[in-house]
Short mmCIF file of C-alpha atoms and ligand atoms in Angstrom, two decimals:
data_model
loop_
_atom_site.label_atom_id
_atom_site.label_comp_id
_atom_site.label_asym_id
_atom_site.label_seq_id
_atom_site.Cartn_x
_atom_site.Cartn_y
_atom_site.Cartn_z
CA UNK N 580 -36.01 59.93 -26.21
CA UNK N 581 -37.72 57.30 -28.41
CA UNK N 582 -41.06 55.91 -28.81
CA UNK N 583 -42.61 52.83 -30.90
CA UNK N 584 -44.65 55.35 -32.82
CA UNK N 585 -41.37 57.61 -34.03
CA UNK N 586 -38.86 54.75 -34.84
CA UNK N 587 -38.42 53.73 -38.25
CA UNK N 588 -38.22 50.03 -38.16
CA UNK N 589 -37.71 49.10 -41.43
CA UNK N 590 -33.46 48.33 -41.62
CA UNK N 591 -31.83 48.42 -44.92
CA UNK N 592 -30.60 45.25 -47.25
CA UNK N 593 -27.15 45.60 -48.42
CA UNK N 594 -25.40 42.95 -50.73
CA UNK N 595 -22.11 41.76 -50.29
CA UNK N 596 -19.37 39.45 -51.33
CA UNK N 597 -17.35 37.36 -48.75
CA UNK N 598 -14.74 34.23 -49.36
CA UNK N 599 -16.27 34.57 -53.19
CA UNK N 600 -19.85 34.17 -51.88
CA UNK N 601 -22.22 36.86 -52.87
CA UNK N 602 -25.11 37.19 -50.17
CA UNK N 603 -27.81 40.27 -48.95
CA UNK N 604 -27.37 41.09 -45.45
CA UNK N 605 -30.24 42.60 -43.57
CA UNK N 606 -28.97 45.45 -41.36
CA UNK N 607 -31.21 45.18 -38.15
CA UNK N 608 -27.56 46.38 -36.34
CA UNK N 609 -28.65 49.92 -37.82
CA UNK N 610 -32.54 50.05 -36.72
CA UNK N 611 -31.49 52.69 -33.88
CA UNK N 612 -28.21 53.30 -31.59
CA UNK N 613 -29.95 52.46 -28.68
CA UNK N 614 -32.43 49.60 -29.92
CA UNK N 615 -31.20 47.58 -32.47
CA UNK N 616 -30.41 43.93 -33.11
CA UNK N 617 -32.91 41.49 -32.55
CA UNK N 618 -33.10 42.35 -28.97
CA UNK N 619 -34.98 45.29 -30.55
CA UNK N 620 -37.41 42.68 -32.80
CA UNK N 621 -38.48 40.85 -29.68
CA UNK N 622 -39.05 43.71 -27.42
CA UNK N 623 -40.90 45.86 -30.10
CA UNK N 624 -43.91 44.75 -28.73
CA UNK N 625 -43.50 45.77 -25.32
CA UNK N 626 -42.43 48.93 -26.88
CA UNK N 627 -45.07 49.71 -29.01
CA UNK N 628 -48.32 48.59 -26.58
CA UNK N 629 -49.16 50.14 -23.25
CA UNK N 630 -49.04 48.54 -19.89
CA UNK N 631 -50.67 51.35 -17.44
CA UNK N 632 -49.86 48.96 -14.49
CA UNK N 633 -46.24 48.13 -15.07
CA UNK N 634 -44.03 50.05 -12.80
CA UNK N 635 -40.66 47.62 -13.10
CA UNK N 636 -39.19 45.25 -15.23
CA UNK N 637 -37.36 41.96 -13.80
CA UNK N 638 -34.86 39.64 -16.20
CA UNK N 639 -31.91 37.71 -15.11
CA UNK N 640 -28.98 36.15 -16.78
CA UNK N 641 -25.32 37.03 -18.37
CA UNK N 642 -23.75 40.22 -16.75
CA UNK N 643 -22.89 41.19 -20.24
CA UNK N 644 -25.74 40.14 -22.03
CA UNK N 645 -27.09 41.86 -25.28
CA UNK N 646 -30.89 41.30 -23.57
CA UNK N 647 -29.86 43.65 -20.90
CA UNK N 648 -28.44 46.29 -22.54
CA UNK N 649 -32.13 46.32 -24.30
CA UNK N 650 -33.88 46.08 -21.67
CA UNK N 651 -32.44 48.55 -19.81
CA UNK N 652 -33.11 51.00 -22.67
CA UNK N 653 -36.84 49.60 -22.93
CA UNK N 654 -37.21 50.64 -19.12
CA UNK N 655 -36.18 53.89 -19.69
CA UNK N 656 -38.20 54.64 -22.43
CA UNK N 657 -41.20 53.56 -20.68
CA UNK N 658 -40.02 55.32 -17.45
CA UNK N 659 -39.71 51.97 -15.74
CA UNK N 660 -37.39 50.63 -12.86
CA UNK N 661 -35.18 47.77 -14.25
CA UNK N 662 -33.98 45.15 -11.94
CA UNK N 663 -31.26 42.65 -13.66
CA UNK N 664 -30.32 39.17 -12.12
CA UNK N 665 -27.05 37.60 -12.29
CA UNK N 666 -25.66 34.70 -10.68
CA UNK N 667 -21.84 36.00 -10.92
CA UNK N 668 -20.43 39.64 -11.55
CA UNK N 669 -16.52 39.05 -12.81
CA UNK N 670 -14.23 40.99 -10.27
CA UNK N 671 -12.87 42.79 -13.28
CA UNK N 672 -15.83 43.85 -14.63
CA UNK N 673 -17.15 44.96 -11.71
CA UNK N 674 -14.04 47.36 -10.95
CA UNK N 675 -14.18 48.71 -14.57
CA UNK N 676 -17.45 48.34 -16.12
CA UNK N 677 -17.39 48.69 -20.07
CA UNK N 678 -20.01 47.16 -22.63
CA UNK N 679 -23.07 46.34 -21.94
CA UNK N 680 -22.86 46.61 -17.99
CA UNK N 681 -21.48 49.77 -17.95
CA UNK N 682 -24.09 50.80 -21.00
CA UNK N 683 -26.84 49.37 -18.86
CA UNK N 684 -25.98 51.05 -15.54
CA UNK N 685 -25.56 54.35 -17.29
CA UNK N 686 -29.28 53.34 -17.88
CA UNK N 687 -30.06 52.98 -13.83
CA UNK N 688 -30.13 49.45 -14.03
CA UNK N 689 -30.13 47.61 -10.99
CA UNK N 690 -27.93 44.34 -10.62
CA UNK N 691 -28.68 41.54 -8.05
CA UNK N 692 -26.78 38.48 -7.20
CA UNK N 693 -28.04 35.34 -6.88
CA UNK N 694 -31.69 36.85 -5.16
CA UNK N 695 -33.55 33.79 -6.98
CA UNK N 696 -36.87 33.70 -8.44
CA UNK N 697 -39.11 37.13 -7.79
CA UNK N 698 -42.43 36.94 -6.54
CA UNK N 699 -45.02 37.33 -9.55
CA UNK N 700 -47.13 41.35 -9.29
CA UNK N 701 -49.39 42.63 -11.15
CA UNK N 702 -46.95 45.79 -11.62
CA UNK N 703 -44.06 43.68 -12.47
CA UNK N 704 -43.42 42.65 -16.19
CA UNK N 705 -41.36 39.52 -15.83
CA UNK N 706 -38.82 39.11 -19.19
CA UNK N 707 -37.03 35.27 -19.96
CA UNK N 708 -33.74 35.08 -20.24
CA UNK N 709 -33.06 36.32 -23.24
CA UNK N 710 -36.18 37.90 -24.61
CA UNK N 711 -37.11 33.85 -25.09
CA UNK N 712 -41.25 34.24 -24.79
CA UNK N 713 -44.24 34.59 -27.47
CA UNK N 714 -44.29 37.99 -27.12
CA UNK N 715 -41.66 38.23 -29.03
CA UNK N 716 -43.59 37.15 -31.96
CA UNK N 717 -44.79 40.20 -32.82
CA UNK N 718 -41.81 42.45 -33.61
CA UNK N 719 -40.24 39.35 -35.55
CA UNK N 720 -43.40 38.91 -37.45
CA UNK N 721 -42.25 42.61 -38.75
CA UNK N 722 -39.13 41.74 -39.98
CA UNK N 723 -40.40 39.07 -41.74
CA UNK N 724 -43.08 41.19 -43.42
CA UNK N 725 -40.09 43.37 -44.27
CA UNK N 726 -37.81 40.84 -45.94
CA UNK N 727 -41.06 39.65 -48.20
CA UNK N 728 -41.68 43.11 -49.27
CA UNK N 729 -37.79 43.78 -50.14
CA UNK N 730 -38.13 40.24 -51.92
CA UNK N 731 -40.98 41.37 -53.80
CA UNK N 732 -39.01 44.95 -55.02
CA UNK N 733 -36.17 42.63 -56.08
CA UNK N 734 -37.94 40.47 -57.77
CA UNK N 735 -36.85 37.67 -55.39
CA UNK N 736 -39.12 34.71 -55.08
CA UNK N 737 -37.25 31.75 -52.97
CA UNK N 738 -34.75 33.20 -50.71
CA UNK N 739 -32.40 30.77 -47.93
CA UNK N 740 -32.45 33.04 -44.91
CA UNK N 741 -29.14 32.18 -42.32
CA UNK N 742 -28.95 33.44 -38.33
CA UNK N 743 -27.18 32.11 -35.38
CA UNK N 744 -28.75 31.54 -32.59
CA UNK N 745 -28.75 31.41 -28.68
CA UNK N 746 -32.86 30.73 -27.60
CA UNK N 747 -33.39 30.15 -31.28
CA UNK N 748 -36.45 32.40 -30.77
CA UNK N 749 -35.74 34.85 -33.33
CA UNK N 750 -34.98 31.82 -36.18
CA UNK N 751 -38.16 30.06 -35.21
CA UNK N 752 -40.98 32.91 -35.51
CA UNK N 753 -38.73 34.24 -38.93
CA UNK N 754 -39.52 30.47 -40.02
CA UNK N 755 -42.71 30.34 -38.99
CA UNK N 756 -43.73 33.80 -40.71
CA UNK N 757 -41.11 33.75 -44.01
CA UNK N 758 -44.12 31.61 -46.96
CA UNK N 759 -41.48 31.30 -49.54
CA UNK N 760 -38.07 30.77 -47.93
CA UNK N 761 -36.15 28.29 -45.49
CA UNK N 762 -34.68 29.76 -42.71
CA UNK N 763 -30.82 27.81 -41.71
CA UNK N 764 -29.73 28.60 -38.30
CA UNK N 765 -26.83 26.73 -35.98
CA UNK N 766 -26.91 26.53 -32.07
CA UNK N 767 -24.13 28.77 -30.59
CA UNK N 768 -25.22 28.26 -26.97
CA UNK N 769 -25.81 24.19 -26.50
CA UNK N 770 -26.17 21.74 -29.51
CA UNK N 771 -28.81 21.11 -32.17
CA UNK N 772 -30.57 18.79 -29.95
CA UNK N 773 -30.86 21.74 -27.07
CA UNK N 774 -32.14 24.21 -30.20
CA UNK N 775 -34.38 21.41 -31.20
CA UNK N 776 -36.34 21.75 -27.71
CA UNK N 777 -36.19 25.34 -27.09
CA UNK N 778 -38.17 25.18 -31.09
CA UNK N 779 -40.59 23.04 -29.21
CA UNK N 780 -41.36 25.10 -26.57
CA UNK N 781 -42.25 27.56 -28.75
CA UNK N 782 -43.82 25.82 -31.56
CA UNK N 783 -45.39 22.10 -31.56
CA UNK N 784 -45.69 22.29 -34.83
CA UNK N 785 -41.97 21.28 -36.72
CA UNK N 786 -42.94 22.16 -39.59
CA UNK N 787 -42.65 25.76 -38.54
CA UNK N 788 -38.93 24.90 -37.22
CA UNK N 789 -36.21 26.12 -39.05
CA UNK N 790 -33.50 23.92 -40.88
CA UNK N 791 -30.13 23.41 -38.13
CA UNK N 792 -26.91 23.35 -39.83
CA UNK N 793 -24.00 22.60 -37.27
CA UNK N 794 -19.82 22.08 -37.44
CA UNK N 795 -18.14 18.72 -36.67
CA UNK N 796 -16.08 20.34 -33.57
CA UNK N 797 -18.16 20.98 -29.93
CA UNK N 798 -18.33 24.70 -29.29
CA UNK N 799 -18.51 26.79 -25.79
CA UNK N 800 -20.86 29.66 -25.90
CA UNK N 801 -18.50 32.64 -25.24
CA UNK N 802 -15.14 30.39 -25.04
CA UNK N 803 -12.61 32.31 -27.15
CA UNK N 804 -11.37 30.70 -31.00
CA UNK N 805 -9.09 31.37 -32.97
CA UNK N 806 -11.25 30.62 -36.08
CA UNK N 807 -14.08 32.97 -34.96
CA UNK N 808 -11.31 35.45 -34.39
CA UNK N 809 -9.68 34.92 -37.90
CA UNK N 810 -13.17 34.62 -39.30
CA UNK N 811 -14.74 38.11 -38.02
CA UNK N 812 -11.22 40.04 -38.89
CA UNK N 813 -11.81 38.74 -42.48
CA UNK N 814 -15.33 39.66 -42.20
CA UNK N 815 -14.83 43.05 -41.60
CA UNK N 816 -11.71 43.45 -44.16
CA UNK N 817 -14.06 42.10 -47.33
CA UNK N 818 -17.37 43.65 -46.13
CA UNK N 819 -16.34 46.65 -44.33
CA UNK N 820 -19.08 45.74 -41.70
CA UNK N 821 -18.60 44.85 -38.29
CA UNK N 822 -20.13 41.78 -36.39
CA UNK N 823 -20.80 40.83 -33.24
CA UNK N 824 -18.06 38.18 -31.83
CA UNK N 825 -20.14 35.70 -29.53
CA UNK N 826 -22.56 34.63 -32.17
CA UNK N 827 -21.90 35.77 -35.63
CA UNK N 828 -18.00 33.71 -36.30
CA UNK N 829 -20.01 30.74 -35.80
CA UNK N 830 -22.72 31.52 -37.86
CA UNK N 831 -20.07 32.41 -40.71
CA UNK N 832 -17.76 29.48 -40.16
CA UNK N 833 -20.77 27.06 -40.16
CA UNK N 834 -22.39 28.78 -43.41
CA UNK N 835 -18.96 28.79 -45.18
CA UNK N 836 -19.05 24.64 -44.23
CA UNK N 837 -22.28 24.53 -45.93
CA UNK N 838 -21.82 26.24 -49.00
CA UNK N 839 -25.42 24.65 -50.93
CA UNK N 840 -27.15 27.03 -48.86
CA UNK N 841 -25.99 30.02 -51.05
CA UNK N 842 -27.42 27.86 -54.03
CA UNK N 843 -30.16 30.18 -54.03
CA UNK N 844 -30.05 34.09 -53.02
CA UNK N 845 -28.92 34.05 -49.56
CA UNK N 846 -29.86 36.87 -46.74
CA UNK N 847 -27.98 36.95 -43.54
CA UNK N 848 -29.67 38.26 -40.81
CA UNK N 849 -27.25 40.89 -38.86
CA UNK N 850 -28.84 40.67 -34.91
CA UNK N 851 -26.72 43.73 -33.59
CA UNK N 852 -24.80 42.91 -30.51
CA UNK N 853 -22.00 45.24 -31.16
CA UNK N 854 -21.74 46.85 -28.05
CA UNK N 855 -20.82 43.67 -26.79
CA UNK N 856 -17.99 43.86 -28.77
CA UNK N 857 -16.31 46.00 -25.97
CA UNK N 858 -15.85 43.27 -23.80
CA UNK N 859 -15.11 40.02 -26.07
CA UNK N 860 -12.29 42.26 -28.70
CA UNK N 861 -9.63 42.95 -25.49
CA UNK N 862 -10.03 39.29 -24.78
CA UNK N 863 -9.31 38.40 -28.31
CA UNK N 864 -6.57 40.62 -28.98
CA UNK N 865 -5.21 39.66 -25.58
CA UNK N 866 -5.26 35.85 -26.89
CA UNK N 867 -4.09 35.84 -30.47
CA UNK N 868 -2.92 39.66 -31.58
CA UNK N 869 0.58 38.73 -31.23
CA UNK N 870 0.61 35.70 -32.08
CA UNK N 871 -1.17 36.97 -35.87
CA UNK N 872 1.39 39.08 -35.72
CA UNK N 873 3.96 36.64 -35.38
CA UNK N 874 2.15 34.43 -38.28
CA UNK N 875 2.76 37.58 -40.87
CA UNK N 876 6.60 38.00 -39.98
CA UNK N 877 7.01 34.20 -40.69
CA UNK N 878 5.11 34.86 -43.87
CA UNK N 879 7.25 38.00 -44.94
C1 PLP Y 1703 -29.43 37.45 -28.64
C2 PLP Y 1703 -28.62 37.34 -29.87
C3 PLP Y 1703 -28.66 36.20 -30.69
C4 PLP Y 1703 -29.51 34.99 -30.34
O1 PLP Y 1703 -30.88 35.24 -30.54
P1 PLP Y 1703 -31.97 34.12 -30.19
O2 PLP Y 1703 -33.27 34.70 -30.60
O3 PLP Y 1703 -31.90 33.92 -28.70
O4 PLP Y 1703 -31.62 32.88 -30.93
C5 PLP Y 1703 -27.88 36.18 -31.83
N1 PLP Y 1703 -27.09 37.22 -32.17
C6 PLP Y 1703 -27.03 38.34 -31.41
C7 PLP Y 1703 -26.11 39.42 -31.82
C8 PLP Y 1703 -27.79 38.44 -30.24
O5 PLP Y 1703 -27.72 39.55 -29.48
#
């Protein structure tokens, strides 16, 4: 088991090349195999502080949410009860759990469906849907510190820092704590105007809110693409490294489609979500593995 105290929260910077772009990628997929990502940046501080009264903690959303694989591993460090919300459990997921529900249930997770809102208690902890709340603050604040003080070892004054996001919670407080550099992000769930106001709700101030870079085409949160296939199969052949397929192919394609961003030293931030992975590859190489295949023996 894990505490706060014992975890070594400082991930490692790594510099790559990709489509002829050179860029640093911070590594916050590594932090631990259990709590990583930047599930593990916004829950730090419920890690890290006590709560004598909590007994339980209640979420809700996704059945295969990277938020609930976390939490579920927060509750058990803490030796809390973890009740999940979902609206929906897929009939095939439920007869062979994998990922993060069958991850999170190892964890003694309990799923409900559609049980509506809880009744507030003084021995509940109540998390947003996907770690969106100012608590959250405090573990991001972290990585920023961390990314100044690698900056200052390199020698590194301005730096363009790039994330996808879903809440945008992790983009804004980087912003918001990052002096010298300008944070890009791109809205994977909703568009730039739905970011915009989840920045808001967080932060009146804009000046805090980080820059949002989007493609021409509309894009479904979780819908399956070929180009975010392609794009995190190349990924992993010139980096080596793998990423997580709901949020980082977008994040690449709409970087690559902004290319002045890498006009100065440019740090991606990896947010974990691997395990997630388990779940979204079959349906990709259900989709399009053949039909790459096809593409090569046309080639040949
Ligand atoms: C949750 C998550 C995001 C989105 O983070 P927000 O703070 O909600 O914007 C991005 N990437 C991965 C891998 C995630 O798990």
């Amino acid at each position: 088991m894990i505490n706060g105290k014992s975890m070594n929260f400082n991930s490692p910077t790594e510099k790559y090349i990709f489509e002829g772009h050179t860029f640093y990628l911070k590594r916050d997929d590594l932090l631990h195999p259990d709590f990583s990502g930047n599930k593990a940046r916004k829950f730090y501080y419920f890690l890290e502080n006590d709560f004598p009264n909590i007994t339980k903690i209640i979420s809700y959303g996704s059945a295969q949410s990277n938020a609930m694989y976390s939490l579920s591993v927060l509750a058990k460090m803490k030796g809390w009860l973890f009740e999940y919300g979902v609206d929906h459990i897929a009939d095939y997921l439920k007869e062979n759990p994998h990922g993060n529900y069958k991850s999170a249930l190892d964890n003694s997770m309990q799923i409900t469906v559609d049980q509506g809102v809880p009744t507030p208690a003084s021995d509940i902890l109540y998390i947003e849907e996907g770690g969106r709340q100012k608590e959250a603050e405090y573990g991001i604040k972290i990585l920023a510190q961390e990314i100044e003080d690698w900056q200052k070892e390199n020698d590194i004054k301005e730096l363009n820092v790039f994330l996808p996001s879903g809440t945008g919670t992790t983009a804004l407080f980087l912003q918001k704590h990052l002096s010298n550099s300008k944070v890009y992000t791109t809205p994977c769930v909703g568009d730039a105007q739905y970011l915009e106001k989840q920045f808001l709700m967080l932060e009146k101030d804009d000046a805090y809110h980080p820059s949002i870079l989007t493609l021409d085409q509309k894009h479904h949160f979780g819908k399956l693409y070929r180009e975010n296939y392609k794009i995190w199969l190349k990924l992993q052949e010139q980096t080596g490294v793998v990423f997580d397929l709901l949020y980082d192919p977008l994040g690449w394609r709409t970087l690559l489609a902004h290319p002045e961003v890498f006009s100065k030293p440019t740090l991606y931030i990896h947010q974990g979500g691997v395990l997630g992975n388990e779940s979204m590859l079959p349906r990709y190489e259900r989709k399009y593995k053949n039909e790459e295949l096809i593409d090569e023996n046309i080639l040949q």
